[in-house]
mmCIF file of C-alpha atoms and ligand atoms in Angstrom:
data_model
loop_
_atom_site.group_PDB
_atom_site.id
_atom_site.type_symbol
_atom_site.label_atom_id
_atom_site.label_comp_id
_atom_site.label_asym_id
_atom_site.label_seq_id
_atom_site.Cartn_x
_atom_site.Cartn_y
_atom_site.Cartn_z
ATOM 1 C CA MET A 1 0.000 0.000 0.000
ATOM 2 C CA SER A 2 1.267 3.473 -0.852
ATOM 3 C CA ASN A 3 -0.175 6.930 -1.211
ATOM 4 C CA THR A 4 0.965 7.443 -4.792
ATOM 5 C CA TYR A 5 -1.170 6.720 -7.833
ATOM 6 C CA PRO A 6 -0.533 4.231 -10.650
ATOM 7 C CA SER A 7 0.533 5.913 -13.895
ATOM 8 C CA ARG A 8 -2.179 4.209 -15.951
ATOM 9 C CA VAL A 9 -5.462 2.427 -15.270
ATOM 10 C CA THR A 10 -7.993 0.501 -17.312
ATOM 11 C CA ILE A 11 -11.593 1.634 -17.385
ATOM 12 C CA THR A 12 -14.283 -0.920 -18.168
ATOM 13 C CA GLU A 13 -17.428 0.719 -19.477
ATOM 14 C CA VAL A 14 -20.431 -1.060 -17.933
ATOM 15 C CA GLY A 15 -23.235 1.303 -18.951
ATOM 16 C CA LEU A 16 -24.531 -0.977 -21.669
ATOM 17 C CA ARG A 17 -25.008 -3.761 -19.123
ATOM 18 C CA ASP A 18 -25.355 -2.334 -15.603
ATOM 19 C CA GLY A 19 -26.914 0.856 -16.945
ATOM 20 C CA LEU A 20 -29.437 -0.430 -19.428
ATOM 21 C CA GLN A 21 -30.609 -3.364 -17.279
ATOM 22 C CA MET A 22 -32.371 -0.799 -15.035
ATOM 23 C CA GLU A 23 -34.266 0.947 -17.810
ATOM 24 C CA SER A 24 -37.969 0.349 -18.185
ATOM 25 C CA GLN A 25 -37.720 0.561 -21.967
ATOM 26 C CA PHE A 26 -35.815 -1.784 -24.263
ATOM 27 C CA VAL A 27 -33.070 0.117 -26.063
ATOM 28 C CA PRO A 28 -32.873 -1.221 -29.643
ATOM 29 C CA THR A 29 -29.732 -3.200 -30.525
ATOM 30 C CA GLU A 30 -28.732 -0.708 -33.220
ATOM 31 C CA GLN A 31 -28.710 2.118 -30.646
ATOM 32 C CA LYS A 32 -26.582 0.030 -28.300
ATOM 33 C CA LEU A 33 -24.167 -0.664 -31.172
ATOM 34 C CA LYS A 34 -23.996 3.024 -32.019
ATOM 35 C CA LEU A 35 -22.998 3.822 -28.432
ATOM 36 C CA LEU A 36 -20.482 0.985 -28.305
ATOM 37 C CA HIS A 37 -18.785 2.094 -31.525
ATOM 38 C CA ALA A 38 -18.710 5.748 -30.459
ATOM 39 C CA LEU A 39 -17.121 4.762 -27.146
ATOM 40 C CA ILE A 40 -14.489 2.696 -28.964
ATOM 41 C CA ASP A 41 -13.759 5.731 -31.153
ATOM 42 C CA ALA A 42 -13.328 7.792 -27.935
ATOM 43 C CA GLY A 43 -10.636 5.348 -26.782
ATOM 44 C CA VAL A 44 -12.536 2.978 -24.468
ATOM 45 C CA ARG A 45 -10.982 -0.475 -24.808
ATOM 46 C CA ARG A 46 -12.871 -2.618 -22.303
ATOM 47 C CA PHE A 47 -16.615 -3.169 -22.003
ATOM 48 C CA GLU A 48 -19.006 -5.223 -20.004
ATOM 49 C CA ALA A 49 -21.182 -5.132 -23.065
ATOM 50 C CA THR A 50 -24.200 -7.235 -22.095
ATOM 51 C CA SER A 51 -25.327 -10.215 -20.068
ATOM 52 C CA PHE A 52 -26.454 -13.718 -20.961
ATOM 53 C CA VAL A 53 -28.989 -14.025 -18.173
ATOM 54 C CA SER A 54 -32.580 -15.148 -18.344
ATOM 55 C CA PRO A 55 -34.444 -12.785 -20.713
ATOM 56 C CA ARG A 56 -37.362 -13.089 -18.331
ATOM 57 C CA ALA A 57 -35.214 -11.726 -15.475
ATOM 58 C CA VAL A 58 -33.624 -8.934 -17.558
ATOM 59 C CA PRO A 59 -35.592 -8.361 -20.799
ATOM 60 C CA GLN A 60 -33.554 -5.218 -21.575
ATOM 61 C CA LEU A 61 -30.561 -7.420 -22.487
ATOM 62 C CA ALA A 62 -32.398 -10.159 -24.348
ATOM 63 C CA ASP A 63 -30.466 -9.136 -27.491
ATOM 64 C CA ALA A 64 -27.063 -10.122 -26.020
ATOM 65 C CA ALA A 65 -26.174 -12.560 -28.822
ATOM 66 C CA ASP A 66 -27.276 -10.152 -31.576
ATOM 67 C CA LEU A 67 -25.225 -7.360 -30.051
ATOM 68 C CA LEU A 68 -22.029 -9.413 -29.947
ATOM 69 C CA ARG A 69 -22.637 -10.770 -33.421
ATOM 70 C CA GLN A 70 -23.070 -7.313 -34.939
ATOM 71 C CA VAL A 71 -20.410 -5.320 -33.099
ATOM 72 C CA ARG A 72 -17.351 -4.279 -35.118
ATOM 73 C CA ARG A 73 -14.602 -6.386 -33.515
ATOM 74 C CA ARG A 74 -11.094 -5.082 -32.895
ATOM 75 C CA SER A 75 -8.174 -7.028 -31.505
ATOM 76 C CA ASP A 76 -7.444 -4.273 -28.946
ATOM 77 C CA VAL A 77 -11.023 -4.139 -27.608
ATOM 78 C CA THR A 78 -12.276 -6.585 -24.976
ATOM 79 C CA LEU A 79 -15.972 -7.361 -24.851
ATOM 80 C CA ALA A 80 -16.934 -9.046 -21.604
ATOM 81 C CA ALA A 81 -20.363 -10.471 -20.872
ATOM 82 C CA LEU A 82 -22.025 -11.446 -17.628
ATOM 83 C CA ALA A 83 -23.331 -15.013 -17.273
ATOM 84 C CA PRO A 84 -25.046 -16.491 -14.211
ATOM 85 C CA ASN A 85 -25.018 -20.217 -15.034
ATOM 86 C CA ALA A 86 -23.951 -22.891 -17.523
ATOM 87 C CA LYS A 87 -26.630 -21.891 -20.011
ATOM 88 C CA GLY A 88 -25.394 -18.272 -19.918
ATOM 89 C CA ILE A 89 -21.769 -19.369 -20.337
ATOM 90 C CA GLU A 90 -22.631 -21.545 -23.328
ATOM 91 C CA ARG A 91 -24.539 -18.656 -24.936
ATOM 92 C CA ALA A 92 -21.661 -16.243 -24.235
ATOM 93 C CA LEU A 93 -19.067 -18.621 -25.698
ATOM 94 C CA GLU A 94 -21.203 -19.214 -28.777
ATOM 95 C CA ALA A 95 -21.534 -15.445 -29.272
ATOM 96 C CA LYS A 96 -17.726 -15.152 -28.942
ATOM 97 C CA ALA A 97 -17.530 -12.964 -25.852
ATOM 98 C CA ASP A 98 -13.849 -12.228 -25.114
ATOM 99 C CA GLU A 99 -14.440 -12.570 -21.400
ATOM 100 C CA VAL A 100 -17.110 -14.212 -19.271
ATOM 101 C CA VAL A 101 -17.999 -12.692 -15.916
ATOM 102 C CA VAL A 102 -19.827 -14.944 -13.466
ATOM 103 C CA PHE A 103 -21.284 -13.464 -10.325
ATOM 104 C CA ILE A 104 -22.308 -14.358 -6.822
ATOM 105 C CA SER A 105 -23.417 -12.208 -3.906
ATOM 106 C CA ALA A 106 -21.571 -11.811 -0.643
ATOM 107 C CA SER A 107 -24.901 -12.152 1.172
ATOM 108 C CA GLU A 108 -27.314 -15.063 1.032
ATOM 109 C CA THR A 109 -30.433 -12.890 0.670
ATOM 110 C CA HIS A 110 -29.112 -10.851 -2.263
ATOM 111 C CA ASN A 111 -27.941 -14.015 -4.007
ATOM 112 C CA ARG A 112 -31.423 -15.509 -3.711
ATOM 113 C CA LYS A 113 -33.025 -12.292 -5.017
ATOM 114 C CA ASN A 114 -30.570 -11.924 -7.873
ATOM 115 C CA LEU A 115 -29.989 -15.523 -8.901
ATOM 116 C CA ASN A 116 -32.877 -17.427 -7.323
ATOM 117 C CA ARG A 117 -30.548 -19.858 -5.583
ATOM 118 C CA SER A 118 -28.360 -20.328 -2.532
ATOM 119 C CA ARG A 119 -24.730 -19.305 -2.582
ATOM 120 C CA ALA A 120 -23.750 -22.956 -2.117
ATOM 121 C CA ARG A 121 -25.589 -23.738 -5.355
ATOM 122 C CA SER A 122 -24.054 -20.692 -7.075
ATOM 123 C CA LEU A 123 -20.585 -21.917 -6.122
ATOM 124 C CA GLU A 124 -21.437 -25.185 -7.859
ATOM 125 C CA ASP A 125 -22.439 -23.116 -10.917
ATOM 126 C CA MET A 126 -19.040 -21.373 -10.724
ATOM 127 C CA ARG A 127 -17.309 -24.742 -10.786
ATOM 128 C CA GLN A 128 -19.300 -25.694 -13.871
ATOM 129 C CA ALA A 129 -18.470 -22.312 -15.419
ATOM 130 C CA ALA A 130 -14.768 -22.851 -14.895
ATOM 131 C CA ASP A 131 -15.014 -26.316 -16.509
ATOM 132 C CA LEU A 132 -16.837 -24.901 -19.536
ATOM 133 C CA VAL A 133 -14.451 -21.992 -20.093
ATOM 134 C CA ARG A 134 -11.156 -23.755 -19.320
ATOM 135 C CA GLY A 135 -9.154 -24.357 -22.463
ATOM 136 C CA THR A 136 -11.247 -22.038 -24.678
ATOM 137 C CA GLY A 137 -8.857 -19.088 -24.365
ATOM 138 C CA VAL A 138 -11.697 -16.956 -23.022
ATOM 139 C CA HIS A 139 -10.864 -14.873 -19.960
ATOM 140 C CA LEU A 140 -12.800 -16.035 -16.884
ATOM 141 C CA HIS A 141 -13.658 -13.340 -14.388
ATOM 142 C CA ALA A 142 -15.673 -13.376 -11.159
ATOM 143 C CA ALA A 143 -17.717 -10.602 -9.598
ATOM 144 C CA ILE A 144 -18.840 -10.482 -5.983
ATOM 145 C CA ALA A 145 -22.032 -8.424 -5.680
ATOM 146 C CA VAL A 146 -22.840 -6.478 -2.475
ATOM 147 C CA ALA A 147 -19.172 -6.941 -1.500
ATOM 148 C CA TYR A 148 -19.216 -4.039 0.989
ATOM 149 C CA GLY A 149 -22.692 -4.383 2.429
ATOM 150 C CA CYS A 150 -26.111 -5.789 1.579
ATOM 151 C CA PRO A 151 -29.338 -3.764 1.429
ATOM 152 C CA PHE A 152 -31.154 -6.678 3.117
ATOM 153 C CA GLU A 153 -28.643 -8.055 5.623
ATOM 154 C CA GLY A 154 -26.409 -5.039 6.327
ATOM 155 C CA GLY A 155 -22.657 -5.377 6.847
ATOM 156 C CA VAL A 156 -20.678 -8.033 4.952
ATOM 157 C CA ALA A 157 -17.795 -9.610 6.846
ATOM 158 C CA LEU A 158 -14.352 -9.425 5.288
ATOM 159 C CA GLN A 159 -14.044 -13.193 5.838
ATOM 160 C CA GLU A 160 -17.035 -13.757 3.570
ATOM 161 C CA VAL A 161 -15.334 -11.914 0.706
ATOM 162 C CA GLU A 162 -12.156 -13.891 1.393
ATOM 163 C CA ARG A 163 -14.035 -17.203 1.374
ATOM 164 C CA LEU A 164 -15.672 -16.535 -2.003
ATOM 165 C CA ALA A 165 -12.515 -15.080 -3.552
ATOM 166 C CA SER A 166 -10.490 -18.107 -2.410
ATOM 167 C CA SER A 167 -12.941 -20.397 -4.211
ATOM 168 C CA PHE A 168 -12.456 -18.389 -7.411
ATOM 169 C CA ALA A 169 -8.685 -18.553 -7.059
ATOM 170 C CA GLU A 170 -8.820 -22.340 -6.579
ATOM 171 C CA LEU A 171 -10.981 -22.683 -9.698
ATOM 172 C CA GLY A 172 -8.409 -20.778 -11.770
ATOM 173 C CA PHE A 173 -10.364 -17.574 -12.365
ATOM 174 C CA HIS A 174 -8.249 -14.814 -13.929
ATOM 175 C CA GLY A 175 -9.543 -11.800 -12.009
ATOM 176 C CA ILE A 176 -12.137 -10.586 -9.541
ATOM 177 C CA THR A 177 -14.428 -7.567 -9.259
ATOM 178 C CA LEU A 178 -15.653 -6.257 -5.935
ATOM 179 C CA GLY A 179 -19.141 -4.958 -6.726
ATOM 180 C CA ASP A 180 -20.523 -2.137 -4.614
ATOM 181 C CA THR A 181 -24.037 -2.866 -5.853
ATOM 182 C CA THR A 182 -25.919 -0.360 -3.685
ATOM 183 C CA GLY A 183 -23.190 2.166 -2.884
ATOM 184 C CA MET A 184 -22.290 0.895 0.596
ATOM 185 C CA ALA A 185 -18.502 1.043 0.115
ATOM 186 C CA THR A 186 -16.407 3.512 2.089
ATOM 187 C CA PRO A 187 -12.688 4.229 1.729
ATOM 188 C CA ARG A 188 -11.986 2.261 4.931
ATOM 189 C CA LEU A 189 -13.807 -0.824 3.605
ATOM 190 C CA VAL A 190 -12.147 -0.492 0.193
ATOM 191 C CA ARG A 191 -8.690 -0.434 1.756
ATOM 192 C CA GLU A 192 -9.447 -3.351 4.060
ATOM 193 C CA ARG A 193 -10.852 -5.560 1.281
ATOM 194 C CA VAL A 194 -8.276 -4.702 -1.380
ATOM 195 C CA ASP A 195 -5.444 -5.075 1.074
ATOM 196 C CA MET A 196 -6.667 -8.542 2.117
ATOM 197 C CA LEU A 197 -7.027 -9.727 -1.513
ATOM 198 C CA GLN A 198 -3.621 -8.388 -2.513
ATOM 199 C CA ARG A 199 -1.939 -10.098 0.430
ATOM 200 C CA LYS A 200 -3.773 -13.425 0.359
ATOM 201 C CA LEU A 201 -4.683 -13.917 -3.310
ATOM 202 C CA PRO A 202 -2.142 -11.960 -5.392
ATOM 203 C CA GLN A 203 -2.856 -14.219 -8.364
ATOM 204 C CA LEU A 204 -6.351 -12.657 -8.625
ATOM 205 C CA PRO A 205 -6.062 -9.027 -9.811
ATOM 206 C CA VAL A 206 -8.774 -6.793 -8.350
ATOM 207 C CA THR A 207 -11.201 -4.597 -10.278
ATOM 208 C CA LEU A 208 -13.323 -2.072 -8.385
ATOM 209 C CA HIS A 209 -16.957 -1.363 -9.284
ATOM 210 C CA PHE A 210 -18.672 1.453 -7.408
ATOM 211 C CA HIS A 211 -22.108 2.987 -7.433
ATOM 212 C CA ASN A 212 -22.421 6.633 -6.468
ATOM 213 C CA THR A 213 -25.547 6.064 -4.388
ATOM 214 C CA ARG A 214 -24.207 8.020 -1.427
ATOM 215 C CA GLY A 215 -21.930 10.463 -3.231
ATOM 216 C CA ILE A 216 -18.607 8.823 -2.339
ATOM 217 C CA GLY A 217 -17.973 6.760 -5.451
ATOM 218 C CA LEU A 218 -14.981 8.784 -6.638
ATOM 219 C CA VAL A 219 -13.545 9.018 -3.119
ATOM 220 C CA ASN A 220 -13.535 5.220 -3.172
ATOM 221 C CA VAL A 221 -11.756 5.290 -6.552
ATOM 222 C CA VAL A 222 -9.002 7.459 -5.055
ATOM 223 C CA GLU A 223 -8.643 5.009 -2.159
ATOM 224 C CA GLY A 224 -8.428 2.135 -4.650
ATOM 225 C CA LEU A 225 -5.710 3.986 -6.578
ATOM 226 C CA LYS A 226 -3.731 4.495 -3.378
ATOM 227 C CA CYS A 227 -3.949 0.738 -2.774
ATOM 228 C CA GLY A 228 -2.455 0.210 -6.259
ATOM 229 C CA VAL A 229 -5.623 -0.933 -8.055
ATOM 230 C CA THR A 230 -5.392 -0.321 -11.806
ATOM 231 C CA SER A 231 -8.802 -1.508 -13.003
ATOM 232 C CA PHE A 232 -12.103 0.301 -12.446
ATOM 233 C CA GLU A 233 -15.638 -0.015 -13.797
ATOM 234 C CA SER A 234 -17.905 2.940 -14.542
ATOM 235 C CA SER A 235 -20.844 3.843 -16.727
ATOM 236 C CA LEU A 236 -21.407 6.521 -19.317
ATOM 237 C CA GLY A 237 -23.328 9.458 -17.834
ATOM 238 C CA GLY A 238 -23.614 7.533 -14.538
ATOM 239 C CA ILE A 239 -26.553 5.378 -15.604
ATOM 240 C CA GLY A 240 -27.011 2.088 -13.823
ATOM 241 C CA GLY A 241 -28.292 0.015 -10.941
ATOM 242 C CA CYS A 242 -29.516 -3.440 -10.057
ATOM 243 C CA PRO A 243 -33.219 -4.274 -10.442
ATOM 244 C CA PHE A 244 -32.837 -6.875 -7.662
ATOM 245 C CA ALA A 245 -31.395 -4.558 -5.001
ATOM 246 C CA PRO A 246 -33.592 -1.843 -3.513
ATOM 247 C CA GLY A 247 -32.030 1.620 -3.566
ATOM 248 C CA ALA A 248 -29.479 0.769 -6.254
ATOM 249 C CA THR A 249 -28.698 3.868 -8.313
ATOM 250 C CA GLY A 250 -26.181 4.767 -10.972
ATOM 251 C CA ASN A 251 -22.610 3.601 -11.273
ATOM 252 C CA ILE A 252 -19.813 6.086 -10.923
ATOM 253 C CA CYS A 253 -19.826 8.072 -14.126
ATOM 254 C CA THR A 254 -17.186 7.296 -16.756
ATOM 255 C CA GLU A 255 -16.566 10.926 -17.793
ATOM 256 C CA ASP A 256 -16.310 12.095 -14.177
ATOM 257 C CA THR A 257 -13.937 9.222 -13.373
ATOM 258 C CA VAL A 258 -11.764 9.873 -16.441
ATOM 259 C CA HIS A 259 -11.685 13.611 -15.658
ATOM 260 C CA LEU A 260 -10.529 12.896 -12.086
ATOM 261 C CA LEU A 261 -7.930 10.349 -13.208
ATOM 262 C CA HIS A 262 -6.448 12.699 -15.797
ATOM 263 C CA GLU A 263 -6.294 15.512 -13.233
ATOM 264 C CA LEU A 264 -4.381 13.118 -10.933
ATOM 265 C CA GLY A 265 -1.935 12.396 -13.751
ATOM 266 C CA VAL A 266 -3.284 8.870 -14.281
ATOM 267 C CA GLU A 267 -3.608 7.892 -17.941
ATOM 268 C CA THR A 268 -6.651 6.080 -19.311
ATOM 269 C CA GLY A 269 -6.123 6.284 -23.086
ATOM 270 C CA ILE A 270 -9.587 7.860 -23.351
ATOM 271 C CA ASP A 271 -10.299 11.198 -25.053
ATOM 272 C CA LEU A 272 -12.388 13.044 -22.451
ATOM 273 C CA GLY A 273 -13.836 15.551 -24.921
ATOM 274 C CA ALA A 274 -15.005 12.791 -27.251
ATOM 275 C CA LEU A 275 -16.369 10.818 -24.292
ATOM 276 C CA CYS A 276 -18.464 13.787 -23.094
ATOM 277 C CA GLY A 277 -19.832 14.075 -26.632
ATOM 278 C CA VAL A 278 -20.944 10.428 -26.552
ATOM 279 C CA ALA A 279 -22.473 10.823 -23.064
ATOM 280 C CA THR A 280 -25.180 13.137 -24.385
ATOM 281 C CA GLU A 281 -26.491 10.274 -26.567
ATOM 282 C CA PRO A 282 -28.054 8.160 -23.792
ATOM 283 C CA GLU A 283 -29.684 11.311 -22.407
ATOM 284 C CA ASN A 284 -31.442 11.808 -25.732
ATOM 285 C CA LEU A 285 -32.185 8.109 -26.000
ATOM 286 C CA LEU A 286 -33.624 7.681 -22.504
ATOM 287 C CA GLY A 287 -35.270 11.095 -22.321
ATOM 288 C CA TYR A 288 -34.006 12.254 -18.929
ATOM 289 C CA ALA A 289 -30.959 14.052 -17.527
ATOM 290 C CA LEU A 290 -28.173 11.701 -16.438
ATOM 291 C CA PRO A 291 -26.271 12.253 -13.187
ATOM 292 C CA GLY A 292 -22.881 12.745 -14.906
ATOM 293 C CA GLN A 293 -21.380 16.115 -13.935
ATOM 294 C CA VAL A 294 -18.443 16.715 -16.274
ATOM 295 C CA MET A 295 -20.643 16.066 -19.327
ATOM 296 C CA HIS A 296 -22.734 19.055 -18.194
ATOM 297 C CA ALA A 297 -20.114 21.347 -16.582
ATOM 298 C CA GLY A 298 -17.244 20.524 -18.947
ATOM 299 C CA PRO A 299 -13.739 19.751 -17.684
ATOM 300 C CA ARG A 300 -12.084 22.188 -15.241
ATOM 301 C CA SER A 301 -10.088 23.567 -18.183
ATOM 302 C CA ARG A 302 -13.326 24.930 -19.672
ATOM 303 C CA ARG A 303 -13.348 28.737 -20.036
ATOM 304 C CA TYR A 304 -16.236 31.138 -20.592
ATOM 305 C CA ALA A 305 -16.108 34.520 -22.303
ATOM 306 C CA ALA A 306 -16.552 37.262 -19.671
ATOM 307 C CA ASP A 307 -19.668 38.580 -21.421
ATOM 308 C CA GLU A 308 -21.367 35.158 -21.083
ATOM 309 C CA ALA A 309 -22.131 35.863 -17.394
ATOM 310 C CA LEU A 310 -24.159 38.509 -15.588
ATOM 311 C CA CYS A 311 -22.179 41.131 -13.723
ATOM 312 C CA ALA A 312 -23.181 41.580 -10.062
ATOM 313 C CA GLY A 313 -22.352 45.279 -10.104
ATOM 314 C CA GLY A 314 -24.471 46.219 -13.134
ATOM 315 C CA SER A 315 -22.042 47.355 -15.842
ATOM 316 C CA ALA A 316 -18.554 45.923 -15.664
HETATM 317 N N1 LIG B 401 -29.951 -17.455 -20.507
HETATM 318 C C1 LIG B 401 -31.180 -17.634 -21.068
HETATM 319 N N2 LIG B 401 -32.180 -18.316 -20.484
HETATM 320 C C2 LIG B 401 -31.932 -18.886 -19.287
HETATM 321 C C3 LIG B 401 -30.681 -18.748 -18.643
HETATM 322 C C4 LIG B 401 -29.675 -18.000 -19.313
HETATM 323 N N3 LIG B 401 -28.466 -17.811 -18.757
HETATM 324 N N4 LIG B 401 -30.721 -19.393 -17.484
HETATM 325 C C5 LIG B 401 -31.954 -19.937 -17.384
HETATM 326 N N5 LIG B 401 -32.681 -19.634 -18.481
HETATM 327 C C6 LIG B 401 -34.058 -20.017 -18.764
HETATM 328 C C7 LIG B 401 -34.256 -21.524 -18.635
HETATM 329 O O1 LIG B 401 -33.968 -22.170 -19.841
HETATM 330 C C8 LIG B 401 -35.723 -21.602 -18.294
HETATM 331 O O2 LIG B 401 -36.482 -21.385 -19.455
HETATM 332 P P1 LIG B 401 -37.898 -22.110 -19.669
HETATM 333 O O3 LIG B 401 -38.780 -21.637 -18.547
HETATM 334 O O4 LIG B 401 -38.332 -21.606 -21.026
HETATM 335 O O5 LIG B 401 -37.611 -23.562 -19.610
HETATM 336 C C9 LIG B 401 -35.933 -20.390 -17.402
HETATM 337 O O6 LIG B 401 -34.899 -19.459 -17.773
HETATM 338 C C10 LIG B 401 -35.832 -20.713 -15.930
HETATM 339 O O7 LIG B 401 -34.624 -21.423 -15.678
HETATM 340 P P2 LIG B 401 -34.083 -21.702 -14.192
HETATM 341 O O8 LIG B 401 -32.804 -22.431 -14.282
HETATM 342 O O9 LIG B 401 -35.198 -22.335 -13.387
HETATM 343 O O10 LIG B 401 -33.755 -20.270 -13.690
HETATM 344 P P3 LIG B 401 -34.461 -19.371 -12.575
HETATM 345 O O11 LIG B 401 -35.817 -18.987 -12.969
HETATM 346 O O12 LIG B 401 -34.246 -20.008 -11.254
HETATM 347 O O13 LIG B 401 -33.522 -18.052 -12.679
HETATM 348 C C11 LIG B 401 -31.367 -17.182 -13.293
HETATM 349 C C12 LIG B 401 -32.140 -18.150 -12.425
HETATM 350 C C13 LIG B 401 -29.952 -17.146 -12.774
HETATM 351 C C14 LIG B 401 -31.381 -17.661 -14.729
HETATM 352 C C15 LIG B 401 -32.060 -15.781 -13.210
HETATM 353 O O14 LIG B 401 -32.302 -15.494 -11.854
HETATM 354 C C16 LIG B 401 -31.223 -14.687 -13.810
HETATM 355 O O15 LIG B 401 -31.025 -14.641 -15.011
HETATM 356 N N6 LIG B 401 -30.711 -13.746 -12.991
HETATM 357 C C17 LIG B 401 -29.886 -12.664 -13.478
HETATM 358 C C18 LIG B 401 -29.954 -11.503 -12.596
HETATM 359 C C19 LIG B 401 -29.124 -10.349 -13.112
HETATM 360 O O16 LIG B 401 -28.752 -10.245 -14.261
HETATM 361 N N7 LIG B 401 -28.810 -9.454 -12.198
HETATM 362 C C20 LIG B 401 -28.060 -8.275 -12.496
HETATM 363 C C21 LIG B 401 -26.612 -8.445 -12.346
HETATM 364 S S1 LIG B 401 -26.022 -7.886 -10.769
HETATM 365 ZN ZN1 LIG B 402 -23.304 -2.451 -10.463
#
């Protein structure tokens, strides 16, 4: 642990998955593709693009296979997809996802709400997932939902995160995301959890996924950076949430995160101006103002002409 920042981090854009799964309306595949391609043009290189879950559970992402089939592939762009069980993994592999992300909750109640099964059964699913993916060359990633606290059960013990993460390490998973599904993370909890994973399971690189539910998402990012984490998830305009967790609101916003990182001297490879241009698209598409701040205020380098503002003293 140090108090300096890494020189470069990877941003995974999750708006198309975590964001759109919350929307009441189905966003047509061609609109999703338009966003995806515009984000690639702005320099985003990693996406959680969709999920191969039950279309009854999440109808907004029922077009997962079509989306992956139609997207313009590039060798330097990774398209990850969420999958909850063997059927989802098989669909994701068939659609040629570059990475499969399986997920389990740190609390029993959230797991039952989200996946309709016990965590013991989900761990069996994870074993099956590892068997299916092993040898295919596809990157196998795990996500722990409600990793910092559960909206039903409250606090989540550090030992619980360690227990689940150890199972993933044993099964040969390539990386792990700590999901702050309902914005219950705090810098203290981030440090404690990241520190434990780095010490005990160094073979499992950590990605951090925050929601800005309580206004401390970017503070948690800074804490993650100080712990040496180089992989973060965020969503365009700050859309997002989990339909199976009460109170879940938007992810940390990609433009706001990129703006902060660049101001800290941390490279992302993303063109912030282009990104802010793309962020206005989902606002038009969804028909409401998104919580992103930099897309509205502009970066801190933005300047106004003096005559654009009123003068308190009458004439200047
Ligand atoms: N993709 C497509 N269809 C699937 C599927 C998948 N990954 N998994 C199950 N199904 C289908 C089954 O074939 C079955 O269809 P049928 O009724 O036509 O025969 C139906 O869904 C029910 O299958 P079952 O295994 O009994 O699942 P379930 O109803 O217990 O639901 C999950 C379990 C995991 C499939 C469901 O809870 C789910 O998709 N959850 C995802 C939640 C999510 O995405 N949360 C946000 C991320 S944090
Ligand atoms: Zn989330």
